[in-house]
Tab-separated table of C-alpha atoms in Angstrom:
chain	number	residue	atom	x	y	z
X	1	UNK	CA	3.824	16.479	27.554
X	2	UNK	CA	0.284	16.676	27.704
X	3	UNK	CA	-2.121	13.880	28.439
X	4	UNK	CA	-5.076	14.173	26.108
X	5	UNK	CA	-8.354	12.612	26.683
X	6	UNK	CA	-10.848	11.358	23.337
X	7	UNK	CA	-14.774	10.697	24.163
X	8	UNK	CA	-16.118	8.336	21.376
X	9	UNK	CA	-19.698	9.047	20.738
X	10	UNK	CA	-21.872	6.139	20.012
X	11	UNK	CA	-24.848	7.315	17.832
X	12	UNK	CA	-27.862	4.959	18.916
X	13	UNK	CA	-28.726	2.620	16.356
X	14	UNK	CA	-32.065	3.450	14.919
X	15	UNK	CA	-34.682	1.399	14.353
X	16	UNK	CA	-37.272	1.051	12.544
X	17	UNK	CA	-40.759	0.058	12.225
X	18	UNK	CA	-42.509	-1.987	9.293
X	19	UNK	CA	-46.091	-2.969	8.082
X	20	UNK	CA	-46.977	-4.940	5.848
X	21	UNK	CA	-50.517	-4.290	4.435
X	22	UNK	CA	-52.252	-6.066	1.422
X	23	UNK	CA	-54.629	-3.558	-0.517
X	24	UNK	CA	-57.103	-4.717	-3.738
X	25	UNK	CA	-56.352	-7.919	-5.498
X	26	UNK	CA	-54.787	-7.781	-9.171
X	27	UNK	CA	-55.992	-10.705	-10.429
X	28	UNK	CA	-56.938	-10.435	-13.807
X	29	UNK	CA	-59.878	-12.608	-14.216
X	30	UNK	CA	-60.119	-12.659	-17.982
X	31	UNK	CA	-56.838	-13.303	-19.113
X	32	UNK	CA	-57.626	-17.114	-20.139
X	33	UNK	CA	-60.013	-15.166	-22.632
X	34	UNK	CA	-57.684	-12.720	-24.220
X	35	UNK	CA	-59.363	-9.587	-21.412
X	36	UNK	CA	-58.821	-8.170	-18.790
X	37	UNK	CA	-61.042	-8.071	-15.848
X	38	UNK	CA	-60.608	-7.687	-12.005
X	39	UNK	CA	-63.275	-8.729	-8.769
X	40	UNK	CA	-62.705	-5.851	-7.893
X	41	UNK	CA	-61.950	-6.776	-4.200
X	42	UNK	CA	-61.000	-4.029	-2.262
X	43	UNK	CA	-58.474	-5.493	1.081
X	44	UNK	CA	-57.285	-8.683	1.318
X	45	UNK	CA	-58.618	-10.359	4.358
X	46	UNK	CA	-57.328	-13.390	5.737
X	47	UNK	CA	-59.190	-16.640	5.772
X	48	UNK	CA	-57.337	-18.385	8.329
X	49	UNK	CA	-55.105	-18.098	11.389
X	50	UNK	CA	-51.736	-16.709	11.018
X	51	UNK	CA	-49.664	-19.460	10.396
X	52	UNK	CA	-51.802	-21.737	8.839
X	53	UNK	CA	-52.034	-22.374	4.727
X	54	UNK	CA	-55.815	-20.628	4.974
X	55	UNK	CA	-54.179	-17.249	5.757
X	56	UNK	CA	-52.543	-16.907	2.457
X	57	UNK	CA	-56.365	-16.963	0.549
X	58	UNK	CA	-58.586	-13.891	0.956
X	59	UNK	CA	-61.517	-14.618	2.053
X	60	UNK	CA	-63.078	-11.815	-0.423
X	61	UNK	CA	-62.193	-13.093	-3.941
X	62	UNK	CA	-60.443	-16.801	-3.405
X	63	UNK	CA	-56.990	-15.860	-4.546
X	64	UNK	CA	-53.622	-15.663	-3.025
X	65	UNK	CA	-52.272	-13.173	-0.992
X	66	UNK	CA	-49.214	-12.623	-3.698
X	67	UNK	CA	-52.679	-10.923	-6.107
X	68	UNK	CA	-53.217	-8.530	-4.037
X	69	UNK	CA	-51.563	-4.774	-3.826
X	70	UNK	CA	-48.701	-4.903	-1.433
X	71	UNK	CA	-48.088	-1.758	0.439
X	72	UNK	CA	-45.184	-1.124	2.948
X	73	UNK	CA	-45.207	1.520	5.674
X	74	UNK	CA	-42.248	2.138	7.494
X	75	UNK	CA	-41.848	3.992	10.547
X	76	UNK	CA	-38.422	5.499	12.020
X	77	UNK	CA	-38.706	5.218	16.202
X	78	UNK	CA	-35.525	6.760	17.534
X	79	UNK	CA	-35.324	6.795	21.650
X	80	UNK	CA	-32.726	9.887	21.649
X	81	UNK	CA	-32.068	11.563	24.810
X	82	UNK	CA	-31.240	14.658	23.720
X	83	UNK	CA	-31.909	16.383	20.390
X	84	UNK	CA	-29.514	16.126	17.385
X	85	UNK	CA	-26.507	18.904	17.074
X	86	UNK	CA	-26.942	21.283	13.919
X	87	UNK	CA	-23.606	22.635	12.632
X	88	UNK	CA	-21.205	21.613	14.879
Protein backbone atom coordinates (compact mmCIF):
# COMPACT_ATOMS: atom_id res chain seq x y z
CA UNK A 1 0.00 0.00 0.00
CA UNK A 2 1.36 3.39 -1.00
CA UNK A 3 1.02 6.48 1.10
CA UNK A 4 -0.31 9.57 -0.53
CA UNK A 5 0.75 13.01 0.33
CA UNK A 6 -1.83 15.73 -0.28
CA UNK A 7 -0.64 19.29 -0.63
CA UNK A 8 -3.29 21.92 -0.11
CA UNK A 9 -2.54 25.33 -1.54
CA UNK A 10 -4.42 28.10 0.07
CA UNK A 11 -5.18 31.16 -2.01
CA UNK A 12 -4.05 34.37 -0.44
CA UNK A 13 -7.05 36.56 0.25
CA UNK A 14 -7.33 39.53 -2.01
CA UNK A 15 -7.53 42.84 -0.29
CA UNK A 16 -9.41 45.71 -1.75
CA UNK A 17 -8.91 49.38 -1.02
CA UNK A 18 -11.99 51.56 -1.24
CA UNK A 19 -11.94 55.30 -1.48
CA UNK A 20 -15.11 57.36 -1.30
CA UNK A 21 -15.33 60.78 -2.89
CA UNK A 22 -18.33 63.09 -2.94
CA UNK A 23 -18.97 64.97 -6.18
CA UNK A 24 -21.46 67.61 -7.26
CA UNK A 25 -24.34 68.75 -5.07
CA UNK A 26 -27.73 67.39 -6.08
CA UNK A 27 -29.94 69.24 -3.60
CA UNK A 28 -33.01 70.79 -5.18
CA UNK A 29 -33.08 74.31 -3.74
CA UNK A 30 -36.36 75.22 -5.46
CA UNK A 31 -38.41 72.22 -4.27
CA UNK A 32 -40.54 74.30 -1.90
CA UNK A 33 -41.78 76.50 -4.80
CA UNK A 34 -42.35 73.61 -7.21
CA UNK A 35 -39.26 74.09 -9.36
CA UNK A 36 -35.90 72.46 -9.77
CA UNK A 37 -32.61 74.28 -9.25
CA UNK A 38 -29.23 73.18 -7.96
CA UNK A 39 -26.57 75.57 -6.70
CA UNK A 40 -23.72 74.38 -8.95
CA UNK A 41 -21.38 73.18 -6.20
CA UNK A 42 -19.02 70.80 -8.04
CA UNK A 43 -17.35 68.93 -5.18
CA UNK A 44 -17.90 68.38 -1.47
CA UNK A 45 -15.44 70.21 0.78
CA UNK A 46 -15.73 69.50 4.50
CA UNK A 47 -16.24 72.52 6.75
CA UNK A 48 -14.40 70.96 9.68
CA UNK A 49 -11.93 68.30 10.68
CA UNK A 50 -12.48 64.54 10.50
CA UNK A 51 -14.67 63.25 13.32
CA UNK A 52 -16.53 66.51 13.96
CA UNK A 53 -20.10 67.38 12.99
CA UNK A 54 -18.77 70.15 10.76
CA UNK A 55 -17.05 67.49 8.62
CA UNK A 56 -20.49 66.51 7.27
CA UNK A 57 -21.33 70.04 6.05
CA UNK A 58 -20.06 71.35 2.71
CA UNK A 59 -18.01 74.54 2.99
CA UNK A 60 -19.01 75.64 -0.53
CA UNK A 61 -22.80 75.27 -0.46
CA UNK A 62 -23.70 74.56 3.19
CA UNK A 63 -25.53 71.30 2.38
CA UNK A 64 -25.14 68.02 4.23
CA UNK A 65 -22.75 65.53 2.65
CA UNK A 66 -25.67 63.20 1.75
CA UNK A 67 -26.84 65.69 -0.91
CA UNK A 68 -23.60 65.21 -2.84
CA UNK A 69 -23.16 62.43 -5.39
CA UNK A 70 -21.21 59.54 -3.83
CA UNK A 71 -18.45 58.02 -5.98
CA UNK A 72 -16.80 54.81 -4.74
CA UNK A 73 -13.54 53.64 -6.28
CA UNK A 74 -12.41 50.10 -5.46
CA UNK A 75 -8.88 48.88 -6.15
CA UNK A 76 -7.96 45.21 -5.68
CA UNK A 77 -4.54 44.74 -4.11
CA UNK A 78 -2.93 41.32 -4.48
CA UNK A 79 0.44 40.47 -3.01
CA UNK A 80 0.98 37.30 -5.01
CA UNK A 81 4.37 35.62 -5.01
CA UNK A 82 3.74 33.75 -8.27
CA UNK A 83 1.55 34.48 -11.29
CA UNK A 84 -1.73 32.52 -11.40
CA UNK A 85 -1.71 29.45 -13.63
CA UNK A 86 -4.27 29.39 -16.45
CA UNK A 87 -5.85 26.24 -17.82
CA UNK A 88 -4.42 23.73 -15.38
